JSON list of C-alpha atoms in Angstrom, two decimals:
[
{"chain": "H", "resi": 1, "resn": "MET", "atom": "CA", "xyz": [87.17, 99.26, 127.44]},
{"chain": "H", "resi": 2, "resn": "ASN", "atom": "CA", "xyz": [88.24, 96.48, 125.22]},
{"chain": "H", "resi": 3, "resn": "TYR", "atom": "CA", "xyz": [91.40, 94.93, 127.19]},
{"chain": "H", "resi": 4, "resn": "LYS", "atom": "CA", "xyz": [92.05, 92.24, 124.75]},
{"chain": "H", "resi": 5, "resn": "LYS", "atom": "CA", "xyz": [92.52, 94.78, 121.94]},
{"chain": "H", "resi": 6, "resn": "ILE", "atom": "CA", "xyz": [94.79, 96.67, 124.44]},
{"chain": "H", "resi": 7, "resn": "SER", "atom": "CA", "xyz": [96.52, 93.28, 125.13]},
{"chain": "H", "resi": 8, "resn": "ARG", "atom": "CA", "xyz": [97.02, 92.63, 121.03]},
{"chain": "H", "resi": 9, "resn": "THR", "atom": "CA", "xyz": [98.48, 96.18, 120.50]},
{"chain": "H", "resi": 10, "resn": "ILE", "atom": "CA", "xyz": [101.08, 95.74, 122.95]},
{"chain": "H", "resi": 11, "resn": "ARG", "atom": "CA", "xyz": [102.17, 92.29, 121.88]},
{"chain": "H", "resi": 12, "resn": "LEU", "atom": "CA", "xyz": [102.13, 93.71, 118.19]},
{"chain": "H", "resi": 13, "resn": "VAL", "atom": "CA", "xyz": [104.26, 96.69, 119.41]},
{"chain": "H", "resi": 14, "resn": "TYR", "atom": "CA", "xyz": [106.39, 94.12, 121.07]},
{"chain": "H", "resi": 15, "resn": "ALA", "atom": "CA", "xyz": [106.86, 91.77, 117.95]},
{"chain": "H", "resi": 16, "resn": "ALA", "atom": "CA", "xyz": [107.79, 95.21, 115.73]},
{"chain": "H", "resi": 17, "resn": "LEU", "atom": "CA", "xyz": [110.35, 95.77, 118.43]},
{"chain": "H", "resi": 18, "resn": "MET", "atom": "CA", "xyz": [112.05, 91.96, 118.16]},
{"chain": "H", "resi": 19, "resn": "MET", "atom": "CA", "xyz": [111.68, 91.97, 114.39]},
{"chain": "H", "resi": 20, "resn": "LEU", "atom": "CA", "xyz": [113.92, 94.86, 114.67]},
{"chain": "H", "resi": 21, "resn": "VAL", "atom": "CA", "xyz": [116.34, 93.14, 116.96]},
{"chain": "H", "resi": 22, "resn": "VAL", "atom": "CA", "xyz": [116.37, 90.30, 114.25]},
{"chain": "H", "resi": 23, "resn": "ALA", "atom": "CA", "xyz": [116.84, 92.93, 111.78]},
{"chain": "H", "resi": 24, "resn": "VAL", "atom": "CA", "xyz": [119.72, 93.81, 112.84]},
{"chain": "H", "resi": 25, "resn": "ALA", "atom": "CA", "xyz": [121.37, 90.13, 113.46]},
{"chain": "H", "resi": 26, "resn": "VAL", "atom": "CA", "xyz": [120.34, 89.43, 109.95]},
{"chain": "H", "resi": 27, "resn": "MET", "atom": "CA", "xyz": [121.52, 92.44, 108.60]},
{"chain": "H", "resi": 28, "resn": "ALA", "atom": "CA", "xyz": [124.75, 91.17, 109.97]},
{"chain": "H", "resi": 29, "resn": "GLU", "atom": "CA", "xyz": [124.84, 87.23, 109.10]},
{"chain": "H", "resi": 30, "resn": "PHE", "atom": "CA", "xyz": [123.81, 88.39, 105.12]},
{"chain": "H", "resi": 31, "resn": "GLU", "atom": "CA", "xyz": [126.33, 91.18, 105.22]},
{"chain": "H", "resi": 32, "resn": "VAL", "atom": "CA", "xyz": [123.39, 93.62, 104.13]},
{"chain": "H", "resi": 33, "resn": "ALA", "atom": "CA", "xyz": [125.00, 96.21, 106.23]},
{"chain": "H", "resi": 34, "resn": "PRO", "atom": "CA", "xyz": [128.79, 95.96, 107.32]},
{"chain": "H", "resi": 35, "resn": "ILE", "atom": "CA", "xyz": [128.54, 95.35, 110.82]},
{"chain": "H", "resi": 36, "resn": "GLU", "atom": "CA", "xyz": [129.97, 92.04, 111.32]},
{"chain": "H", "resi": 37, "resn": "GLY", "atom": "CA", "xyz": [133.82, 93.04, 112.66]},
{"chain": "H", "resi": 38, "resn": "SER", "atom": "CA", "xyz": [133.55, 96.62, 112.15]},
{"chain": "H", "resi": 39, "resn": "LEU", "atom": "CA", "xyz": [134.47, 97.56, 115.33]},
{"chain": "H", "resi": 40, "resn": "VAL", "atom": "CA", "xyz": [136.93, 94.99, 116.02]},
{"chain": "H", "resi": 41, "resn": "GLY", "atom": "CA", "xyz": [140.45, 97.41, 115.45]},
{"chain": "H", "resi": 42, "resn": "ARG", "atom": "CA", "xyz": [138.35, 100.77, 116.47]},
{"chain": "H", "resi": 43, "resn": "LEU", "atom": "CA", "xyz": [138.80, 100.20, 120.16]},
{"chain": "H", "resi": 44, "resn": "ASP", "atom": "CA", "xyz": [141.67, 99.57, 122.32]},
{"chain": "H", "resi": 45, "resn": "ALA", "atom": "CA", "xyz": [141.56, 97.55, 125.26]},
{"chain": "H", "resi": 46, "resn": "GLY", "atom": "CA", "xyz": [140.51, 100.46, 127.62]},
{"chain": "H", "resi": 47, "resn": "VAL", "atom": "CA", "xyz": [137.58, 101.68, 125.32]},
{"chain": "H", "resi": 48, "resn": "LEU", "atom": "CA", "xyz": [136.38, 98.15, 124.97]},
{"chain": "H", "resi": 49, "resn": "TYR", "atom": "CA", "xyz": [136.13, 98.00, 128.60]},
{"chain": "H", "resi": 50, "resn": "ILE", "atom": "CA", "xyz": [134.64, 101.43, 129.20]},
{"chain": "H", "resi": 51, "resn": "VAL", "atom": "CA", "xyz": [132.14, 100.14, 126.40]},
{"chain": "H", "resi": 52, "resn": "GLU", "atom": "CA", "xyz": [131.74, 97.05, 128.29]},
{"chain": "H", "resi": 53, "resn": "VAL", "atom": "CA", "xyz": [131.03, 98.39, 131.73]},
{"chain": "H", "resi": 54, "resn": "ALA", "atom": "CA", "xyz": [128.65, 101.03, 130.32]},
{"chain": "H", "resi": 55, "resn": "MET", "atom": "CA", "xyz": [126.78, 98.44, 128.21]},
{"chain": "H", "resi": 56, "resn": "LEU", "atom": "CA", "xyz": [126.23, 96.45, 131.60]},
{"chain": "H", "resi": 57, "resn": "PHE", "atom": "CA", "xyz": [124.83, 99.43, 133.73]},
{"chain": "H", "resi": 58, "resn": "LEU", "atom": "CA", "xyz": [122.46, 100.59, 130.62]},
{"chain": "H", "resi": 59, "resn": "VAL", "atom": "CA", "xyz": [121.19, 97.10, 130.87]},
{"chain": "H", "resi": 60, "resn": "GLY", "atom": "CA", "xyz": [120.79, 97.22, 134.50]},
{"chain": "H", "resi": 61, "resn": "VAL", "atom": "CA", "xyz": [119.52, 100.35, 134.39]},
{"chain": "H", "resi": 62, "resn": "CYS", "atom": "CA", "xyz": [116.67, 99.63, 131.31]},
{"chain": "H", "resi": 63, "resn": "MET", "atom": "CA", "xyz": [115.78, 96.75, 132.86]},
{"chain": "H", "resi": 64, "resn": "LEU", "atom": "CA", "xyz": [115.08, 98.47, 136.62]},
{"chain": "H", "resi": 65, "resn": "LEU", "atom": "CA", "xyz": [113.25, 100.99, 134.91]},
{"chain": "H", "resi": 66, "resn": "ALA", "atom": "CA", "xyz": [111.08, 98.83, 132.42]},
{"chain": "H", "resi": 67, "resn": "LEU", "atom": "CA", "xyz": [110.45, 96.46, 135.25]},
{"chain": "H", "resi": 68, "resn": "LYS", "atom": "CA", "xyz": [110.04, 98.23, 138.50]},
{"chain": "H", "resi": 69, "resn": "GLY", "atom": "CA", "xyz": [109.44, 102.10, 137.61]},
{"chain": "H", "resi": 70, "resn": "PHE", "atom": "CA", "xyz": [106.55, 101.04, 135.35]},
{"chain": "H", "resi": 71, "resn": "ASP", "atom": "CA", "xyz": [104.82, 100.29, 138.41]},
{"chain": "H", "resi": 72, "resn": "ARG", "atom": "CA", "xyz": [105.40, 103.53, 140.15]},
{"chain": "H", "resi": 73, "resn": "VAL", "atom": "CA", "xyz": [104.52, 104.90, 136.83]},
{"chain": "H", "resi": 74, "resn": "LEU", "atom": "CA", "xyz": [101.64, 103.41, 136.07]},
{"chain": "H", "resi": 75, "resn": "LYS", "atom": "CA", "xyz": [100.02, 103.76, 139.69]},
{"chain": "H", "resi": 76, "resn": "ASN", "atom": "CA", "xyz": [100.86, 107.50, 139.70]},
{"chain": "H", "resi": 77, "resn": "LYS", "atom": "CA", "xyz": [99.43, 108.01, 136.27]},
{"chain": "H", "resi": 78, "resn": "MET", "atom": "CA", "xyz": [96.15, 105.87, 135.87]},
{"chain": "H", "resi": 79, "resn": "GLY", "atom": "CA", "xyz": [94.44, 107.39, 139.14]},
{"chain": "H", "resi": 80, "resn": "VAL", "atom": "CA", "xyz": [94.86, 110.88, 137.67]},
{"chain": "H", "resi": 81, "resn": "ILE", "atom": "CA", "xyz": [93.63, 110.32, 133.75]},
{"chain": "H", "resi": 82, "resn": "CYS", "atom": "CA", "xyz": [89.86, 110.12, 132.57]},
{"chain": "H", "resi": 83, "resn": "VAL", "atom": "CA", "xyz": [88.27, 106.88, 131.75]},
{"chain": "H", "resi": 84, "resn": "GLU", "atom": "CA", "xyz": [88.10, 107.76, 127.83]},
{"chain": "H", "resi": 85, "resn": "ASP", "atom": "CA", "xyz": [92.50, 108.72, 128.12]},
{"chain": "H", "resi": 86, "resn": "LYS", "atom": "CA", "xyz": [93.32, 105.49, 130.04]},
{"chain": "H", "resi": 87, "resn": "PRO", "atom": "CA", "xyz": [93.76, 102.69, 126.94]},
{"chain": "H", "resi": 88, "resn": "LYS", "atom": "CA", "xyz": [95.72, 105.48, 125.21]},
{"chain": "H", "resi": 89, "resn": "ALA", "atom": "CA", "xyz": [97.91, 106.43, 128.43]},
{"chain": "H", "resi": 90, "resn": "TYR", "atom": "CA", "xyz": [98.50, 102.29, 129.08]},
{"chain": "H", "resi": 91, "resn": "ILE", "atom": "CA", "xyz": [99.88, 101.57, 125.57]},
{"chain": "H", "resi": 92, "resn": "GLY", "atom": "CA", "xyz": [101.98, 104.59, 125.63]},
{"chain": "H", "resi": 93, "resn": "ILE", "atom": "CA", "xyz": [103.51, 103.66, 129.04]},
{"chain": "H", "resi": 94, "resn": "TYR", "atom": "CA", "xyz": [103.66, 100.18, 128.05]},
{"chain": "H", "resi": 95, "resn": "CYS", "atom": "CA", "xyz": [105.53, 100.96, 124.64]},
{"chain": "H", "resi": 96, "resn": "VAL", "atom": "CA", "xyz": [108.28, 103.10, 126.37]},
{"chain": "H", "resi": 97, "resn": "ARG", "atom": "CA", "xyz": [109.01, 99.98, 128.66]},
{"chain": "H", "resi": 98, "resn": "LEU", "atom": "CA", "xyz": [109.47, 97.87, 125.74]},
{"chain": "H", "resi": 99, "resn": "SER", "atom": "CA", "xyz": [111.59, 100.26, 124.10]},
{"chain": "H", "resi": 100, "resn": "LEU", "atom": "CA", "xyz": [113.45, 100.46, 127.07]},
{"chain": "H", "resi": 101, "resn": "LEU", "atom": "CA", "xyz": [114.10, 96.61, 127.17]},
{"chain": "H", "resi": 102, "resn": "ALA", "atom": "CA", "xyz": [114.90, 96.67, 123.00]},
{"chain": "H", "resi": 103, "resn": "LEU", "atom": "CA", "xyz": [117.53, 99.32, 123.36]},
{"chain": "H", "resi": 104, "resn": "PRO", "atom": "CA", "xyz": [119.96, 96.99, 125.15]},
{"chain": "H", "resi": 105, "resn": "MET", "atom": "CA", "xyz": [118.52, 93.99, 123.18]},
{"chain": "H", "resi": 106, "resn": "ILE", "atom": "CA", "xyz": [119.64, 95.73, 120.05]},
{"chain": "H", "resi": 107, "resn": "LEU", "atom": "CA", "xyz": [123.07, 97.54, 121.31]},
{"chain": "H", "resi": 108, "resn": "GLY", "atom": "CA", "xyz": [123.91, 93.94, 122.34]},
{"chain": "H", "resi": 109, "resn": "VAL", "atom": "CA", "xyz": [123.57, 91.96, 119.17]},
{"chain": "H", "resi": 110, "resn": "TYR", "atom": "CA", "xyz": [124.82, 95.44, 117.26]},
{"chain": "H", "resi": 111, "resn": "PHE", "atom": "CA", "xyz": [128.51, 95.02, 119.63]},
{"chain": "H", "resi": 112, "resn": "TYR", "atom": "CA", "xyz": [128.02, 91.07, 119.30]},
{"chain": "H", "resi": 113, "resn": "TYR", "atom": "CA", "xyz": [128.74, 91.34, 115.83]},
{"chain": "H", "resi": 114, "resn": "GLY", "atom": "CA", "xyz": [130.57, 94.42, 115.90]},
{"chain": "H", "resi": 115, "resn": "LEU", "atom": "CA", "xyz": [133.19, 93.60, 118.27]},
{"chain": "H", "resi": 116, "resn": "LEU", "atom": "CA", "xyz": [133.09, 89.72, 117.75]},
{"chain": "H", "resi": 117, "resn": "GLU", "atom": "CA", "xyz": [132.51, 89.05, 121.45]},
{"chain": "H", "resi": 118, "resn": "ASN", "atom": "CA", "xyz": [129.82, 86.87, 123.37]},
{"chain": "H", "resi": 119, "resn": "TRP", "atom": "CA", "xyz": [129.15, 89.45, 125.72]},
{"chain": "H", "resi": 120, "resn": "GLY", "atom": "CA", "xyz": [126.88, 91.74, 123.51]},
{"chain": "H", "resi": 121, "resn": "LEU", "atom": "CA", "xyz": [124.56, 88.28, 122.90]},
{"chain": "H", "resi": 122, "resn": "TYR", "atom": "CA", "xyz": [124.61, 87.88, 126.88]},
{"chain": "H", "resi": 123, "resn": "TYR", "atom": "CA", "xyz": [123.37, 91.27, 127.44]},
{"chain": "H", "resi": 124, "resn": "ALA", "atom": "CA", "xyz": [120.87, 91.01, 124.25]},
{"chain": "H", "resi": 125, "resn": "LEU", "atom": "CA", "xyz": [119.76, 87.44, 126.31]},
{"chain": "H", "resi": 126, "resn": "ALA", "atom": "CA", "xyz": [119.23, 89.01, 129.21]},
{"chain": "H", "resi": 127, "resn": "SER", "atom": "CA", "xyz": [117.15, 92.08, 128.23]},
{"chain": "H", "resi": 128, "resn": "PHE", "atom": "CA", "xyz": [114.95, 89.60, 126.21]},
{"chain": "H", "resi": 129, "resn": "VAL", "atom": "CA", "xyz": [114.17, 87.28, 128.89]},
{"chain": "H", "resi": 130, "resn": "ALA", "atom": "CA", "xyz": [113.22, 90.13, 131.27]},
{"chain": "H", "resi": 131, "resn": "SER", "atom": "CA", "xyz": [110.92, 91.12, 128.15]},
{"chain": "H", "resi": 132, "resn": "LEU", "atom": "CA", "xyz": [109.15, 87.92, 128.24]},
{"chain": "H", "resi": 133, "resn": "PHE", "atom": "CA", "xyz": [107.85, 88.84, 131.42]},
{"chain": "H", "resi": 134, "resn": "CYS", "atom": "CA", "xyz": [106.34, 91.82, 130.01]},
{"chain": "H", "resi": 135, "resn": "LEU", "atom": "CA", "xyz": [103.45, 90.62, 127.82]},
{"chain": "H", "resi": 136, "resn": "PRO", "atom": "CA", "xyz": [100.14, 91.18, 129.71]},
{"chain": "H", "resi": 137, "resn": "SER", "atom": "CA", "xyz": [96.99, 89.70, 129.09]},
{"chain": "H", "resi": 138, "resn": "ALA", "atom": "CA", "xyz": [93.71, 90.77, 128.85]},
{"chain": "H", "resi": 139, "resn": "GLU", "atom": "CA", "xyz": [93.21, 90.01, 132.56]},
{"chain": "H", "resi": 140, "resn": "GLY", "atom": "CA", "xyz": [96.44, 91.93, 133.65]},
{"chain": "H", "resi": 141, "resn": "VAL", "atom": "CA", "xyz": [95.53, 94.73, 131.36]},
{"chain": "H", "resi": 142, "resn": "GLU", "atom": "CA", "xyz": [92.37, 95.32, 133.24]},
{"chain": "H", "resi": 143, "resn": "ALA", "atom": "CA", "xyz": [93.83, 94.88, 136.52]},
{"chain": "H", "resi": 144, "resn": "GLU", "atom": "CA", "xyz": [96.58, 97.31, 135.69]},
{"chain": "H", "resi": 145, "resn": "ILE", "atom": "CA", "xyz": [94.31, 99.33, 134.29]},
{"chain": "H", "resi": 146, "resn": "GLU", "atom": "CA", "xyz": [91.76, 99.44, 136.91]},
{"chain": "H", "resi": 147, "resn": "GLY", "atom": "CA", "xyz": [94.28, 99.34, 139.57]},
{"chain": "H", "resi": 148, "resn": "LEU", "atom": "CA", "xyz": [92.85, 96.14, 140.84]},
{"chain": "H", "resi": 149, "resn": "PRO", "atom": "CA", "xyz": [94.98, 93.15, 142.39]},
{"chain": "H", "resi": 150, "resn": "LEU", "atom": "CA", "xyz": [95.72, 89.75, 140.39]},
{"chain": "H", "resi": 151, "resn": "ALA", "atom": "CA", "xyz": [93.12, 87.14, 141.43]},
{"chain": "H", "resi": 152, "resn": "PRO", "atom": "CA", "xyz": [95.28, 83.93, 142.34]},
{"chain": "H", "resi": 153, "resn": "PRO", "atom": "CA", "xyz": [95.31, 81.24, 140.48]},
{"chain": "H", "resi": 154, "resn": "LYS", "atom": "CA", "xyz": [92.42, 78.91, 140.71]},
{"chain": "H", "resi": 155, "resn": "GLU", "atom": "CA", "xyz": [92.65, 75.44, 142.01]},
{"chain": "H", "resi": 156, "resn": "GLY", "atom": "CA", "xyz": [91.40, 72.28, 140.80]}
]
Protein backbone atom coordinates (compact mmCIF):
# COMPACT_ATOMS: atom_id res chain seq x y z
CA MET A 1 0.00 0.00 0.00
CA ASN A 2 1.23 3.45 -0.86
CA TYR A 3 0.46 5.53 2.22
CA LYS A 4 1.91 8.73 0.74
CA LYS A 5 -0.51 8.49 -2.18
CA ILE A 6 -3.46 8.03 0.18
CA SER A 7 -2.33 11.02 2.26
CA ARG A 8 -1.90 13.11 -0.89
CA THR A 9 -5.38 12.16 -2.11
CA ILE A 10 -6.92 13.20 1.20
CA ARG A 11 -5.05 16.50 1.12
CA LEU A 12 -6.34 17.14 -2.40
CA VAL A 13 -9.91 16.52 -1.26
CA TYR A 14 -9.28 18.89 1.64
CA ALA A 15 -7.95 21.55 -0.73
CA ALA A 16 -10.99 21.15 -2.98
CA LEU A 17 -13.35 21.61 -0.05
CA MET A 18 -11.44 24.69 1.12
CA MET A 19 -11.63 26.10 -2.40
CA LEU A 20 -15.40 25.63 -2.24
CA VAL A 21 -15.54 27.65 0.99
CA VAL A 22 -13.35 30.35 -0.54
CA ALA A 23 -15.55 30.34 -3.66
CA VAL A 24 -18.60 31.23 -1.57
CA ALA A 25 -16.70 34.15 -0.05
CA VAL A 26 -15.38 35.31 -3.43
CA MET A 27 -18.85 35.12 -4.99
CA ALA A 28 -20.18 37.30 -2.18
CA GLU A 29 -17.31 39.79 -2.25
CA PHE A 30 -17.37 40.30 -6.02
CA GLU A 31 -21.18 40.16 -6.17
CA VAL A 32 -21.20 37.25 -8.61
CA ALA A 33 -24.12 35.79 -6.67
CA PRO A 34 -26.52 37.98 -4.68
CA ILE A 35 -25.44 36.64 -1.28
CA GLU A 36 -24.38 39.73 0.64
CA GLY A 37 -27.26 40.96 2.78
CA SER A 38 -29.77 38.68 1.08
CA LEU A 39 -31.20 37.37 4.36
CA VAL A 40 -31.24 40.63 6.33
CA GLY A 41 -34.86 41.62 5.83
CA ARG A 42 -36.25 38.12 5.45
CA LEU A 43 -35.67 36.79 8.96
CA ASP A 44 -37.23 38.31 12.04
CA ALA A 45 -35.55 38.17 15.46
CA GLY A 46 -37.15 34.87 16.51
CA VAL A 47 -36.24 33.03 13.35
CA LEU A 48 -32.74 34.53 13.43
CA TYR A 49 -32.28 33.21 16.96
CA ILE A 50 -33.44 29.73 15.90
CA VAL A 51 -31.06 29.77 12.93
CA GLU A 52 -28.16 30.86 15.13
CA VAL A 53 -28.82 28.17 17.75
CA ALA A 54 -29.36 25.51 15.09
CA MET A 55 -26.07 26.48 13.49
CA LEU A 56 -24.35 26.22 16.89
CA PHE A 57 -25.66 22.68 17.35
CA LEU A 58 -24.81 21.78 13.76
CA VAL A 59 -21.21 22.87 14.27
CA GLY A 60 -21.00 20.92 17.53
CA VAL A 61 -22.48 17.74 16.11
CA CYS A 62 -20.39 17.90 12.94
CA MET A 63 -17.19 18.42 14.92
CA LEU A 64 -18.05 15.62 17.32
CA LEU A 65 -18.85 13.20 14.51
CA ALA A 66 -15.80 14.20 12.47
CA LEU A 67 -13.29 14.07 15.30
CA LYS A 68 -14.56 11.39 17.66
CA GLY A 69 -16.94 9.43 15.47
CA PHE A 70 -14.24 8.94 12.84
CA ASP A 71 -12.17 6.86 15.24
CA ARG A 72 -15.08 4.57 16.05
CA VAL A 73 -16.03 4.05 12.42
CA LEU A 74 -12.40 3.49 11.47
CA LYS A 75 -11.84 0.90 14.20
CA ASN A 76 -15.01 -0.96 13.30
CA LYS A 77 -14.54 -0.85 9.51
CA MET A 78 -10.80 -1.47 9.10
CA GLY A 79 -10.91 -4.71 11.03
CA VAL A 80 -13.46 -6.39 8.75
CA ILE A 81 -12.37 -5.08 5.32
CA CYS A 82 -9.95 -7.09 3.20
CA VAL A 83 -6.50 -5.64 2.58
CA GLU A 84 -7.16 -4.67 -1.05
CA ASP A 85 -10.21 -2.57 -0.17
CA LYS A 86 -8.73 -0.77 2.84
CA PRO A 87 -7.31 2.25 0.95
CA LYS A 88 -10.60 2.98 -0.86
CA ALA A 89 -12.63 2.56 2.32
CA TYR A 90 -10.20 4.76 4.25
CA ILE A 91 -10.37 7.53 1.65
CA GLY A 92 -14.17 7.27 1.55
CA ILE A 93 -14.47 7.51 5.33
CA TYR A 94 -12.04 10.43 5.33
CA CYS A 95 -14.04 12.26 2.64
CA VAL A 96 -17.12 11.98 4.83
CA ARG A 97 -15.08 13.31 7.75
CA LEU A 98 -13.86 16.30 5.80
CA SER A 99 -17.33 16.95 4.40
CA LEU A 100 -18.73 17.02 7.92
CA LEU A 101 -16.29 19.80 8.72
CA ALA A 102 -16.77 21.63 5.42
CA LEU A 103 -20.55 21.88 5.84
CA PRO A 104 -20.42 24.27 8.83
CA MET A 105 -17.69 26.27 7.07
CA ILE A 106 -19.79 26.78 3.95
CA LEU A 107 -22.94 27.56 5.91
CA GLY A 108 -21.03 29.83 8.28
CA VAL A 109 -19.59 31.86 5.42
CA TYR A 110 -23.01 31.97 3.75
CA PHE A 111 -24.71 33.23 6.94
CA TYR A 112 -21.88 35.70 7.53
CA TYR A 113 -22.51 37.33 4.17
CA GLY A 114 -26.26 36.71 4.06
CA LEU A 115 -27.04 38.10 7.50
CA LEU A 116 -24.07 40.47 7.82
CA GLU A 117 -23.37 39.15 11.32
CA ASN A 118 -20.09 37.82 12.70
CA TRP A 119 -21.35 34.63 14.34
CA GLY A 120 -21.38 32.78 11.01
CA LEU A 121 -17.72 33.50 10.52
CA TYR A 122 -16.93 32.34 14.06
CA TYR A 123 -18.58 28.98 13.40
CA ALA A 124 -16.77 28.65 10.08
CA LEU A 125 -13.48 29.46 11.78
CA ALA A 126 -14.10 26.85 14.51
CA SER A 127 -14.71 24.19 11.87
CA PHE A 128 -11.65 25.29 9.93
CA VAL A 129 -9.42 24.95 12.98
CA ALA A 130 -10.87 21.51 13.70
CA SER A 131 -10.25 20.47 10.10
CA LEU A 132 -6.55 21.27 10.45
CA PHE A 133 -6.30 18.46 13.00
CA CYS A 134 -7.67 16.00 10.44
CA LEU A 135 -4.92 16.16 7.83
CA PRO A 136 -2.98 12.89 8.03
CA SER A 137 0.65 12.26 7.28
CA ALA A 138 1.77 9.09 5.53
CA GLU A 139 2.76 7.63 8.91
CA GLY A 140 -0.64 8.54 10.36
CA VAL A 141 -2.41 6.88 7.44
CA GLU A 142 -0.37 3.72 7.95
CA ALA A 143 -1.10 3.68 11.68
CA GLU A 144 -4.83 4.20 11.18
CA ILE A 145 -5.21 1.65 8.39
CA GLU A 146 -3.16 -1.03 10.10
CA GLY A 147 -4.54 -0.26 13.56
CA LEU A 148 -1.10 0.49 14.96
CA PRO A 149 -0.53 2.92 17.82
CA LEU A 150 1.23 6.11 16.78
CA ALA A 151 4.89 6.12 17.78
CA PRO A 152 5.93 8.80 20.27
CA PRO A 153 8.18 11.53 18.86
CA LYS A 154 11.89 10.74 18.92
CA GLU A 155 14.05 12.76 21.25
CA GLY A 156 17.34 14.25 20.28
